[in-house]
Coordinates of C-alpha atoms and ligand atoms in Angstrom, one line a residue:
M1237 CA 4.5 -42.1 -7.4
L1238 CA 4.3 -38.4 -7.4
V1239 CA 1.0 -38.7 -5.8
L1240 CA 2.4 -40.9 -2.9
V1241 CA 5.4 -38.3 -2.6
A1242 CA 2.8 -35.2 -2.3
A1243 CA 1.2 -36.7 0.3
G1244 CA 4.6 -37.3 2.0
L1245 CA 4.1 -41.1 2.2
V1246 CA 7.0 -41.8 0.0
M1247 CA 10.4 -40.1 0.0
P1248 CA 11.4 -39.5 -3.6
P1249 CA 14.8 -40.3 -4.5
A1250 CA 17.5 -37.8 -4.5
T1251 CA 18.1 -36.4 -8.1
A1252 CA 21.5 -35.8 -9.8
T1253 CA 21.1 -32.0 -9.6
A1254 CA 19.9 -31.5 -6.1
A1255 CA 20.9 -33.2 -2.6
F1256 CA 17.1 -33.4 -1.7
P1257 CA 13.8 -33.5 -3.6
Y1258 CA 12.9 -29.9 -2.4
Q1259 CA 15.9 -28.6 -4.0
D1260 CA 15.3 -29.9 -7.4
P1261 CA 13.3 -27.3 -9.7
A1262 CA 12.1 -30.0 -11.8
L1263 CA 9.8 -31.4 -9.3
P1264 CA 6.1 -29.8 -8.7
V1265 CA 6.0 -27.3 -6.1
P1266 CA 3.8 -29.5 -4.1
V1267 CA 6.4 -32.4 -4.0
R1268 CA 9.1 -30.0 -3.0
V1269 CA 6.9 -28.4 -0.2
A1270 CA 6.2 -31.8 1.2
D1271 CA 9.7 -32.9 1.0
L1272 CA 10.9 -30.0 3.0
V1273 CA 8.2 -29.7 5.5
S1274 CA 9.0 -33.3 6.1
R1275 CA 12.6 -32.4 7.1
M1276 CA 11.8 -29.5 9.3
S1277 CA 12.2 -29.4 12.8
L1278 CA 9.7 -27.5 14.9
E1279 CA 12.0 -24.7 15.4
E1280 CA 12.4 -24.2 11.8
K1281 CA 8.8 -24.2 11.4
L1282 CA 8.3 -21.7 14.0
G1283 CA 10.8 -19.6 12.3
Q1284 CA 9.4 -19.6 9.0
M1285 CA 6.0 -18.4 10.6
T1286 CA 7.8 -15.3 12.0
Q1287 CA 8.7 -11.8 10.6
G1288 CA 10.9 -9.2 12.2
E1289 CA 11.7 -5.7 11.5
R1290 CA 15.4 -5.0 10.0
A1291 CA 16.2 -2.7 12.8
S1292 CA 15.7 -5.6 15.4
V1293 CA 17.0 -8.4 13.3
S1294 CA 20.6 -9.1 12.4
A1295 CA 21.9 -11.3 10.0
A1296 CA 23.0 -13.8 12.5
D1297 CA 19.7 -13.7 14.0
V1298 CA 18.1 -14.9 10.6
T1299 CA 20.4 -17.8 10.7
A1300 CA 20.2 -18.5 14.3
Y1301 CA 16.5 -18.5 14.7
R1302 CA 15.6 -19.6 11.2
L1303 CA 13.4 -16.6 10.3
G1304 CA 11.3 -16.8 7.3
S1305 CA 11.0 -13.1 6.9
V1306 CA 12.2 -9.7 7.6
L1307 CA 10.3 -6.3 6.9
S1308 CA 11.0 -2.8 6.5
G1309 CA 8.4 -0.7 8.4
G1310 CA 7.6 2.7 6.7
G1311 CA 10.7 4.5 6.1
S1312 CA 13.1 1.8 7.7
A1313 CA 16.0 2.0 5.2
P1314 CA 19.6 0.8 5.2
Q1315 CA 22.4 3.3 6.0
V1316 CA 23.0 3.8 2.3
N1317 CA 19.4 4.7 1.2
T1318 CA 20.0 3.9 -2.5
A1319 CA 18.8 1.0 -4.7
A1320 CA 22.1 -0.6 -4.4
G1321 CA 22.4 0.1 -0.7
W1322 CA 18.9 -1.8 -0.6
A1323 CA 20.1 -4.7 -2.4
D1324 CA 23.2 -5.1 -0.3
M1325 CA 21.1 -5.1 2.8
Y1326 CA 18.7 -7.8 0.9
D1327 CA 21.6 -9.7 -0.2
G1328 CA 23.1 -9.8 3.3
Y1329 CA 19.9 -11.2 5.0
Q1330 CA 19.3 -13.7 2.2
K1331 CA 22.8 -15.2 2.5
A1332 CA 22.3 -15.6 6.1
A1333 CA 18.9 -17.4 5.6
L1334 CA 20.6 -19.6 2.8
A1335 CA 23.3 -20.5 5.8
T1336 CA 20.5 -22.4 7.9
P1337 CA 21.0 -26.2 7.7
L1338 CA 17.9 -26.4 5.1
G1339 CA 18.9 -23.4 3.3
I1340 CA 15.3 -21.9 3.2
P1341 CA 15.5 -18.2 1.6
L1342 CA 13.7 -15.7 3.4
V1343 CA 10.9 -13.2 1.9
Y1344 CA 11.8 -9.4 2.6
G1345 CA 8.6 -7.3 2.7
V1346 CA 8.0 -3.7 2.4
D1347 CA 5.3 -1.1 1.6
A1348 CA 5.8 0.1 -1.9
V1349 CA 2.2 1.5 -1.8
H1350 CA 2.7 4.4 -4.4
G1351 CA 6.3 3.3 -5.7
H1352 CA 9.1 1.8 -4.1
N1353 CA 8.4 5.0 -1.8
N1354 CA 11.0 4.2 1.1
V1355 CA 13.9 4.4 -1.4
A1356 CA 15.4 7.8 -2.3
G1357 CA 15.1 8.4 -6.0
A1358 CA 12.6 5.8 -6.6
T1359 CA 9.6 6.9 -8.9
I1360 CA 6.5 8.0 -6.5
F1361 CA 3.2 7.3 -8.4
P1362 CA -0.2 8.8 -7.4
H1363 CA -1.5 7.2 -4.1
N1364 CA -4.5 4.9 -4.7
I1365 CA -7.3 7.8 -4.6
G1366 CA -5.9 9.2 -7.6
L1367 CA -5.5 6.0 -9.4
G1368 CA -9.2 5.3 -8.7
A1369 CA -10.0 8.8 -10.4
T1370 CA -8.5 7.3 -13.6
R1371 CA -10.9 4.5 -13.7
D1372 CA -8.0 2.7 -15.6
P1373 CA -7.2 -0.9 -14.5
G1374 CA -4.6 -1.3 -17.3
L1375 CA -3.0 1.8 -16.1
A1376 CA -2.8 0.3 -12.7
E1377 CA -1.7 -3.0 -14.0
R1378 CA 1.4 -1.0 -15.5
I1379 CA 2.2 0.7 -12.6
G1380 CA 2.4 -2.7 -10.8
R1381 CA 4.9 -3.9 -13.5
A1382 CA 7.1 -0.7 -13.0
V1383 CA 6.8 -0.8 -9.1
A1384 CA 7.7 -4.5 -9.3
E1385 CA 10.8 -3.8 -11.2
E1386 CA 11.8 -1.0 -8.9
V1387 CA 11.0 -3.4 -6.0
S1388 CA 13.1 -6.2 -7.3
G1389 CA 16.1 -4.0 -8.3
T1390 CA 16.6 -3.5 -4.6
G1391 CA 16.2 -7.3 -3.9
I1392 CA 13.0 -7.1 -2.2
D1393 CA 10.5 -9.8 -3.0
W1394 CA 7.2 -9.0 -1.2
N1395 CA 5.3 -5.8 -1.4
F1396 CA 2.6 -5.0 1.4
A1397 CA 0.2 -3.7 -1.4
P1398 CA -2.3 -3.0 -2.9
C1399 CA -4.5 -1.7 0.0
L1400 CA -7.9 -2.9 -1.3
C1401 CA -9.7 -1.1 1.4
V1402 CA -13.2 0.5 0.8
A1403 CA -13.0 3.9 2.3
R1404 CA -16.6 5.0 3.5
D1405 CA -15.7 7.8 5.8
D1406 CA -13.4 10.6 4.6
R1407 CA -12.4 11.3 8.2
W1408 CA -10.2 8.1 7.8
G1409 CA -6.8 8.8 7.9
R1410 CA -6.0 6.1 5.4
T1411 CA -8.7 7.4 2.7
Y1412 CA -5.9 8.1 0.1
E1413 CA -4.8 4.4 0.3
S1414 CA -8.4 3.4 -1.0
F1415 CA -9.4 3.4 -4.8
G1416 CA -12.9 4.5 -4.1
E1417 CA -15.9 4.3 -1.8
T1418 CA -17.6 1.6 -3.7
P1419 CA -16.3 -2.0 -4.0
D1420 CA -16.4 -2.0 -7.7
L1421 CA -13.3 0.4 -8.0
P1422 CA -11.0 -1.3 -5.6
A1423 CA -12.0 -4.7 -7.3
S1424 CA -11.2 -3.3 -10.7
M1425 CA -7.9 -1.7 -9.7
A1426 CA -6.7 -5.0 -8.2
S1427 CA -5.3 -5.3 -11.7
I1428 CA -2.3 -4.0 -10.0
V1429 CA -1.8 -7.3 -8.5
T1430 CA -1.1 -8.9 -11.7
G1431 CA 1.3 -6.0 -12.4
L1432 CA 3.3 -6.8 -9.4
Q1433 CA 3.3 -10.6 -9.4
G1434 CA 3.5 -10.9 -13.3
E1435 CA 1.8 -13.9 -15.0
T1436 CA 3.7 -16.3 -12.9
L1437 CA 5.3 -15.4 -9.6
D1438 CA 8.9 -16.7 -11.0
G1439 CA 8.7 -14.3 -13.9
P1440 CA 11.4 -11.7 -14.1
A1441 CA 11.0 -8.9 -11.7
S1442 CA 8.0 -10.4 -10.3
V1443 CA 7.0 -9.6 -6.3
L1444 CA 4.4 -11.2 -4.0
A1445 CA 1.6 -8.8 -3.6
T1446 CA -0.4 -8.4 -0.5
A1447 CA -4.3 -7.8 -0.5
K1448 CA -4.9 -5.3 2.8
H1449 CA -6.3 -5.2 5.1
Y1450 CA -8.7 -8.0 5.4
V1451 CA -11.6 -6.9 6.2
G1452 CA -13.5 -3.8 6.5
D1453 CA -10.7 -1.4 7.6
G1454 CA -12.5 1.4 5.6
G1455 CA -15.5 0.7 7.2
T1456 CA -15.2 1.9 10.9
A1457 CA -17.5 4.0 12.9
G1458 CA -16.4 7.6 12.5
G1459 CA -13.5 6.6 10.0
A1460 CA -11.6 5.9 13.1
D1461 CA -8.6 4.1 12.1
Q1462 CA -8.2 0.6 13.6
G1463 CA -11.8 1.1 14.8
D1464 CA -14.9 -0.9 14.6
T1465 CA -16.8 -1.8 11.6
R1466 CA -20.4 -2.5 12.6
L1467 CA -22.3 -4.0 9.6
S1468 CA -24.4 -7.0 8.9
E1469 CA -22.5 -10.0 7.5
A1470 CA -24.6 -9.1 4.3
D1471 CA -23.2 -5.7 4.1
L1472 CA -19.8 -6.6 5.1
R1473 CA -19.8 -9.1 2.3
A1474 CA -21.4 -6.9 -0.2
V1475 CA -19.2 -3.7 0.5
H1476 CA -15.8 -4.8 1.8
L1477 CA -15.3 -8.3 0.4
P1478 CA -15.4 -8.0 -3.3
P1479 CA -12.0 -6.4 -3.6
F1480 CA -10.6 -9.5 -1.8
E1481 CA -12.4 -11.9 -4.0
A1482 CA -11.0 -10.1 -7.1
A1483 CA -7.6 -10.4 -5.6
V1484 CA -7.9 -13.9 -5.0
R1485 CA -9.0 -14.4 -8.5
R1486 CA -6.1 -12.9 -9.5
G1487 CA -3.8 -15.0 -7.5
V1488 CA -2.7 -12.7 -4.7
G1489 CA 0.1 -14.3 -2.7
S1490 CA -0.5 -13.0 0.7
V1491 CA -3.4 -11.2 2.6
M1492 CA -2.8 -8.9 5.4
I1493 CA -5.3 -8.6 8.4
S1494 CA -6.9 -5.6 9.4
F1495 CA -6.2 -3.9 12.9
S1496 CA -9.9 -3.3 12.8
R1497 CA -12.9 -5.0 14.4
W1498 CA -15.8 -6.4 12.9
N1499 CA -18.9 -5.7 15.3
G1500 CA -16.6 -5.6 18.2
V1501 CA -14.4 -8.6 17.4
K1502 CA -10.6 -8.1 16.2
L1503 CA -10.0 -9.2 12.7
H1504 CA -6.6 -10.8 13.9
G1505 CA -8.5 -13.5 15.8
H1506 CA -11.5 -14.1 13.4
R1507 CA -11.4 -17.7 12.6
Y1508 CA -14.6 -17.5 10.8
L1509 CA -13.6 -14.3 8.4
I1510 CA -9.9 -15.8 7.9
T1511 CA -10.3 -19.5 7.7
T1512 CA -13.8 -20.3 6.8
V1513 CA -14.6 -17.2 4.5
L1514 CA -11.0 -16.3 3.0
K1515 CA -9.3 -19.8 3.0
E1516 CA -12.2 -22.1 2.5
E1517 CA -15.0 -20.1 0.9
L1518 CA -12.7 -17.9 -1.5
G1519 CA -10.2 -20.5 -1.9
F1520 CA -7.4 -18.4 -0.9
G1521 CA -4.2 -20.5 -1.2
G1522 CA -1.6 -18.1 -0.3
F1523 CA -0.8 -17.2 3.2
V1524 CA -2.1 -14.8 5.5
V1525 CA 0.2 -12.0 7.5
S1526 CA -0.9 -10.2 10.6
D1527 CA -0.1 -6.4 10.8
W1528 CA 2.3 -4.5 12.9
N1529 CA 2.1 -6.3 16.2
G1530 CA -1.5 -6.7 15.3
I1531 CA -2.0 -9.9 17.3
D1532 CA -1.2 -7.9 20.6
Q1533 CA -4.6 -6.3 20.5
I1534 CA -6.7 -9.7 20.4
D1535 CA -6.8 -10.0 24.1
G1536 CA -7.4 -6.2 24.6
L1537 CA -4.2 -6.1 26.9
R1538 CA -0.8 -4.4 26.1
G1539 CA 1.8 -6.9 24.7
T1540 CA 1.9 -10.1 23.4
S1541 CA 0.5 -13.0 25.3
A1542 CA -0.1 -16.7 24.8
L1543 CA -3.8 -16.0 24.2
D1544 CA -2.9 -13.6 21.7
V1545 CA -0.8 -15.9 19.6
R1546 CA -2.6 -19.0 19.8
T1547 CA -5.9 -17.0 18.7
A1548 CA -4.2 -15.4 15.8
V1549 CA -2.6 -18.7 14.5
N1550 CA -5.7 -20.6 15.3
A1551 CA -7.8 -18.2 13.3
G1552 CA -5.6 -18.8 10.3
V1553 CA -2.6 -16.3 10.6
D1554 CA 0.2 -17.8 9.0
M1555 CA 3.0 -15.5 9.1
V1556 CA 3.0 -13.1 12.1
M1557 CA 4.7 -9.7 11.9
V1558 CA 6.2 -8.9 15.3
P1559 CA 8.8 -6.2 14.7
V1560 CA 10.7 -6.4 17.9
E1561 CA 9.5 -9.1 20.1
W1562 CA 9.9 -11.8 17.7
R1563 CA 11.9 -14.1 20.3
R1564 CA 9.1 -13.9 22.7
F1565 CA 6.7 -14.7 19.9
I1566 CA 8.6 -17.8 18.9
D1567 CA 9.0 -18.9 22.4
L1568 CA 5.3 -18.4 23.2
L1569 CA 4.3 -20.2 19.9
R1570 CA 6.3 -23.1 20.7
A1571 CA 4.9 -23.5 24.3
E1572 CA 1.2 -23.2 22.6
V1573 CA 2.4 -26.0 20.3
R1574 CA 4.0 -28.4 22.9
A1575 CA 0.8 -27.9 25.0
G1576 CA -1.5 -28.8 22.1
R1577 CA -3.3 -25.7 22.1
V1578 CA -2.0 -24.9 18.5
S1579 CA -2.1 -28.2 16.6
T1580 CA 1.1 -29.2 14.6
A1581 CA -1.4 -29.4 11.7
R1582 CA -2.2 -26.0 11.8
V1583 CA 1.5 -25.2 12.0
D1584 CA 2.2 -27.3 9.1
D1585 CA -0.4 -25.8 7.0
A1586 CA 0.8 -22.3 7.8
V1587 CA 4.4 -23.2 6.9
R1588 CA 3.4 -24.9 3.5
R1589 CA 1.5 -22.0 2.7
V1590 CA 4.6 -19.7 3.2
L1591 CA 6.8 -22.1 1.6
T1592 CA 4.8 -22.6 -1.6
K1593 CA 5.1 -18.9 -2.2
K1594 CA 8.9 -19.0 -1.7
F1595 CA 9.3 -22.0 -4.3
E1596 CA 6.6 -20.3 -6.7
L1597 CA 8.7 -16.9 -6.5
G1598 CA 11.7 -19.1 -7.7
L1599 CA 13.5 -18.0 -4.4
F1600 CA 15.4 -21.5 -3.9
E1601 CA 16.9 -20.9 -7.6
R1602 CA 17.4 -17.2 -7.4
P1603 CA 17.6 -16.0 -4.1
L1604 CA 19.6 -13.1 -4.6
T1605 CA 19.0 -9.6 -6.2
D1606 CA 18.7 -9.5 -9.7
R1607 CA 20.8 -6.4 -10.4
S1608 CA 19.7 -6.0 -13.9
Y1609 CA 16.5 -4.1 -12.4
T1610 CA 18.4 -2.1 -10.0
A1611 CA 18.7 0.9 -12.4
S1612 CA 15.0 1.2 -13.2
V1613 CA 14.5 2.6 -9.8
G1614 CA 13.4 6.2 -10.8
S1615 CA 14.1 5.6 -14.2
A1616 CA 13.0 8.0 -17.0
A1617 CA 10.4 5.4 -18.3
H1618 CA 8.7 4.8 -15.1
R1619 CA 8.7 8.5 -14.5
A1620 CA 6.9 9.0 -17.5
L1621 CA 4.4 6.5 -16.6
A1622 CA 3.9 8.3 -13.4
R1623 CA 3.4 11.5 -15.2
E1624 CA 0.7 9.9 -17.4
A1625 CA -1.1 8.5 -14.3
V1626 CA -1.0 12.0 -12.7
A1627 CA -2.5 13.6 -15.8
K1628 CA -5.3 11.0 -15.6
S1629 CA -6.1 11.3 -11.9
Q1630 CA -6.7 15.0 -12.1
V1631 CA -10.5 15.8 -11.5
V1632 CA -11.8 19.1 -12.7
L1633 CA -14.4 20.2 -10.3
K1634 CA -15.3 23.7 -11.5
N1635 CA -14.2 25.6 -14.8
A1636 CA -16.2 29.1 -14.8
G1637 CA -15.7 31.1 -17.8
G1638 CA -13.4 28.7 -19.5
V1639 CA -10.4 29.8 -17.5
L1640 CA -9.1 26.2 -18.0
P1641 CA -7.0 25.1 -20.0
L1642 CA -4.6 27.9 -19.1
A1643 CA -2.8 29.6 -22.3
R1644 CA 0.9 28.4 -22.5
T1645 CA 2.0 31.6 -24.0
G1646 CA 1.9 35.4 -23.1
G1647 CA 1.2 37.4 -20.2
R1648 CA 2.2 36.7 -16.5
I1649 CA 1.2 33.6 -14.4
F1650 CA 0.9 33.9 -10.7
V1651 CA 1.5 30.8 -8.7
A1652 CA 0.9 30.4 -5.0
G1653 CA 0.2 27.9 -2.3
K1654 CA 2.2 25.8 0.4
N1655 CA 1.8 22.7 -1.8
A1656 CA 2.9 24.5 -5.2
D1657 CA 6.7 23.7 -4.6
D1658 CA 6.9 20.9 -2.3
I1659 CA 7.6 17.2 -3.4
G1660 CA 6.9 16.0 0.1
N1661 CA 3.7 17.6 0.3
Q1662 CA 2.6 16.4 -3.2
S1663 CA 3.7 12.8 -2.5
G1664 CA 1.8 12.4 0.9
G1665 CA 2.4 9.8 3.5
W1666 CA 4.5 6.7 2.8
T1667 CA 7.2 8.7 1.2
I1668 CA 10.8 8.4 2.2
T1669 CA 9.7 8.1 5.8
W1670 CA 6.3 6.6 7.2
Q1671 CA 4.4 9.7 7.8
G1672 CA 5.9 11.2 4.8
L1673 CA 7.2 15.0 5.2
S1674 CA 7.2 18.6 3.6
G1675 CA 10.1 19.5 1.5
A1676 CA 12.6 18.4 -1.3
V1677 CA 12.6 14.7 0.1
T1678 CA 13.3 13.0 -3.2
P1679 CA 14.1 14.0 -6.7
G1680 CA 11.1 14.8 -8.9
T1681 CA 8.9 17.7 -10.4
T1682 CA 6.9 20.1 -8.3
I1683 CA 3.7 21.3 -9.5
L1684 CA 5.4 25.0 -10.0
Q1685 CA 8.2 23.3 -12.0
G1686 CA 5.8 21.6 -14.1
I1687 CA 3.9 24.9 -14.8
R1688 CA 7.4 26.4 -15.5
N1689 CA 8.5 23.5 -17.8
T1690 CA 5.0 24.0 -19.7
V1691 CA 5.3 27.8 -20.4
G1692 CA 9.2 28.0 -20.8
S1693 CA 10.1 31.6 -21.9
A1694 CA 6.9 32.1 -23.5
A1695 CA 5.1 33.5 -20.4
T1696 CA 6.1 34.8 -17.0
V1697 CA 5.7 32.6 -13.8
T1698 CA 5.9 34.3 -10.5
Y1699 CA 5.6 32.1 -7.2
S1700 CA 5.1 33.4 -3.7
S1701 CA 3.9 30.7 -1.4
D1702 CA 1.4 33.1 0.5
G1703 CA 0.4 35.0 -2.6
S1704 CA 2.0 38.2 -1.5
G1705 CA 3.1 40.4 -4.4
I1706 CA 0.0 39.7 -6.4
D1707 CA -1.4 42.2 -8.7
G1708 CA -3.9 43.1 -11.7
S1709 CA -1.2 42.5 -14.2
Y1710 CA -1.5 38.8 -14.0
R1711 CA -3.7 36.9 -16.3
V1712 CA -4.4 34.1 -13.9
A1713 CA -3.4 32.8 -10.3
V1714 CA -3.0 29.2 -9.4
A1715 CA -3.1 28.3 -5.5
V1716 CA -1.9 24.7 -5.0
V1717 CA -3.3 24.1 -1.5
G1718 CA -4.5 21.3 0.5
E1719 CA -3.1 18.8 3.1
T1720 CA 0.6 18.0 4.3
P1721 CA 1.7 14.6 4.9
Y1722 CA 0.3 12.1 7.4
A1723 CA -0.2 8.2 7.5
E1724 CA -2.6 5.9 9.3
T1725 CA -4.0 7.2 12.6
R1726 CA -2.3 10.5 12.3
G1727 CA -4.3 11.1 9.5
D1728 CA -7.6 10.7 11.2
R1729 CA -9.6 13.9 11.0
P1730 CA -12.9 13.7 13.3
G1731 CA -12.9 17.5 13.6
G1732 CA -13.2 18.7 10.1
L1733 CA -12.1 18.6 6.7
A1734 CA -11.5 22.6 5.8
L1735 CA -8.6 24.0 4.3
D1736 CA -6.2 25.4 6.8
A1737 CA -6.0 29.0 7.6
A1738 CA -2.7 29.6 5.6
D1739 CA -4.4 28.2 2.4
L1740 CA -7.7 30.4 3.1
S1741 CA -5.5 33.5 3.6
T1742 CA -3.5 32.8 0.4
I1743 CA -6.6 32.4 -1.7
A1744 CA -8.1 35.3 -0.3
T1745 CA -5.1 37.6 -0.9
L1746 CA -5.2 36.3 -4.6
R1747 CA -9.0 37.1 -5.0
A1748 CA -8.6 40.4 -3.8
S1749 CA -6.4 41.2 -6.6
G1750 CA -9.4 40.6 -9.1
V1751 CA -7.3 38.1 -11.1
P1752 CA -9.1 34.9 -11.8
V1753 CA -8.2 32.0 -9.3
V1754 CA -7.5 28.4 -10.1
V1755 CA -7.5 26.4 -7.0
V1756 CA -5.5 23.0 -7.2
L1757 CA -6.2 20.8 -4.2
V1758 CA -3.5 18.6 -3.0
S1759 CA -5.1 16.4 -0.8
G1760 CA -5.7 12.8 0.2
R1761 CA -9.4 12.8 0.1
P1762 CA -12.3 15.3 -0.5
L1763 CA -12.1 18.6 1.5
D1764 CA -15.0 20.7 2.9
I1765 CA -14.7 23.6 0.1
A1766 CA -18.2 24.4 -0.6
A1767 CA -18.5 27.6 1.2
E1768 CA -15.3 28.8 -0.8
L1769 CA -15.9 27.3 -4.1
P1770 CA -18.3 30.4 -5.5
G1771 CA -15.3 32.5 -5.1
W1772 CA -12.9 30.2 -7.3
N1773 CA -13.0 30.4 -11.0
A1774 CA -11.7 27.0 -11.4
A1775 CA -10.9 24.0 -9.2
V1776 CA -9.0 20.8 -9.7
A1777 CA -8.6 17.6 -7.5
A1778 CA -4.9 16.7 -7.7
W1779 CA -5.1 14.2 -4.9
L1780 CA -1.3 12.9 -4.0
P1781 CA 0.4 12.9 -7.4
G1782 CA 3.9 11.9 -6.1
T1783 CA 7.3 12.9 -7.7
E1784 CA 5.7 13.8 -11.3
G1785 CA 3.9 17.0 -10.8
Q1786 CA 4.3 17.8 -14.5
G1787 CA 1.2 15.7 -15.0
V1788 CA -0.7 18.3 -12.9
A1789 CA 0.5 21.2 -15.2
D1790 CA -0.6 19.0 -18.3
V1791 CA -3.9 19.2 -17.5
L1792 CA -4.0 22.7 -16.4
F1793 CA -2.5 23.7 -19.8
G1794 CA -4.5 21.2 -21.6
V1795 CA -1.6 19.3 -22.9
V1796 CA -3.8 16.3 -21.7
P1797 CA -7.2 16.8 -21.6
P1798 CA -9.0 16.2 -18.1
T1799 CA -10.5 12.7 -18.0
G1800 CA -10.5 12.1 -14.1
R1801 CA -13.7 11.4 -12.3
L1802 CA -14.2 11.2 -8.5
P1803 CA -13.7 7.9 -6.9
M1804 CA -15.5 9.5 -3.6
T1805 CA -18.5 11.3 -3.0
W1806 CA -17.5 15.0 -2.4
M1807 CA -19.4 16.3 0.5
R1808 CA -21.3 19.5 0.5
S1809 CA -21.0 19.8 4.7
F1810 CA -18.5 18.0 6.9
S1811 CA -21.6 17.2 8.7
Q1812 CA -22.6 14.9 6.0
Q1813 CA -19.8 12.5 7.0
P1814 CA -19.7 9.5 6.0
I1815 CA -21.3 10.5 2.7
N1816 CA -21.5 7.9 -0.1
A1817 CA -23.1 7.0 -3.2
G1818 CA -26.7 6.1 -3.0
D1819 CA -27.0 7.1 0.8
G1820 CA -29.6 9.7 0.0
Q1821 CA -27.8 12.7 0.8
T1822 CA -27.1 15.5 -1.6
P1823 CA -23.2 16.0 -2.3
L1824 CA -21.3 19.0 -3.6
F1825 CA -20.1 16.5 -6.4
A1826 CA -21.2 13.0 -6.8
Q1827 CA -18.9 10.0 -7.2
G1828 CA -18.1 9.9 -10.9
Y1829 CA -18.4 13.7 -11.4
G1830 CA -15.4 15.2 -13.4
L1831 CA -15.5 18.0 -16.1
T1832 CA -13.9 16.7 -19.2
Ligands
GLC3373 C1 1.5 -0.5 9.1 C2 0.0 -0.6 8.4 C3 0.2 -1.8 7.1 C4 1.7 -1.6 6.5 C5 2.4 -2.6 7.9 C6 3.9 -2.5 7.7 O1 1.0 -0.5 10.5 O2 -0.9 -0.8 9.1 O3 -0.4 -1.1 6.0 O4 1.8 -2.8 5.7 O5 2.3 -1.7 9.1 O6 4.4 -1.2 7.5

């Protein structure tokens, strides 16, 4: 009987607990999906394939257009940017979805790529490049669980993470979103998917994870964001596919398509890679979502065209992220279906994939925020976990004369550098806003505060951003320098990866005093430091630690012994880019390097 029902051949009887079979949690998901799809109009199906951005979607729109999903782009927060404010916003949209005739709940997506980073007060974890330096998949899984709890506490049920990109060129603005330059690292750290999704998607605090950006986003020529990855199929499969295979094996619920091209062809319209390889060969059973207006780029012209729409959907995109022009998208797709250029079979397949995850998430039974997790946002337990991750991600590049670990007692310590006392800078992009920004953007512990916390009254700590005031009376000077926040294309640095003039000047001021200098690099990638390194007594790659800067101090003072190892090869010269393990070039530090 169930087989006939699953095939949609026989309508199962309504059970006592539910008006229709799809509403009966006792029935298998495939049966519920088949029953629901059989009751859906074309309009309802098109709605399930459409994702709009909250600033362009009202609750009434969700009901009227049967939208299947809403997202927050980077930094797109409700008026009241608190966990409760997010939960109220989510519940408002969800109630609107439940008000549709079939009452299909929506999924709400955010980029919680290093913690629930749009939410003020959330725990901000190290960006992926730092987690790659820990070589600790178990830690990544624990972080995934913590992030899932904070995301769930705000109602959100879908996380556009992890990025499983294999960053091959440090000039790329998204290098920090990569766990490493060789596929083994992102593949092993895909354990974060299990943390996010739990053992079952309907488990407590489980959220849908997203393996992104499929495929080859980190391999573009020159590291140009949204550029062209020119590789043989064998090399594309060898370098960029393994992390997605690992995520599929872990049951990742969604995959996001890359803006980039493969040998000149846009991924968003690539039927072979999306349908033949990902869905058929790898057996990916979740749903494929496009990136932000990503389908617009398929035909090479500005705006969304009918060609864009049918090419993307026929290639295998199941849900389309059309932040603003979602009405136009629905009109174009409707016309393509009616004209027979997009088959109803393709539409039904896309809708079945989306609905399957909604049923598996338990959204039909528990559509609204589980407020028992709301207090977990920014909790002490999560911050302690983040602190552990920060300490494990520190990579000691140099330690001449054993200047590290620093003594915790006695004497005077000088701290300098633009990144020493700046939560925004130490968190990087995708923090409170899309691009991130400098300053006290969210509660946390700066690296300077971490240093002060470690020594307490047992030593004197003086801070001066540009190093002015340093003299020979100090036993050590710590310069915390590096990059200021950026995200995506704005982070591309085709012109060089050197420290900026302010940082170089600060370090020079410290060195002129004759005091030993420890340089801490807060950056989203390896920097071009070979010329300056000889003048530094010690150097630590801190990456982008997030809110828990105490973890950096833990390693500087030996509270936690350094164990971090480079996830990326460290260039000897900018002219070596791209430089990767095994490419025959001689780096300053090899992938895997780290003093312990
Ligand atoms: C962005 C990014 C993608 C993100 C999406 C939604 O452009 O490419 O990583 O998930 O849009 O914010």
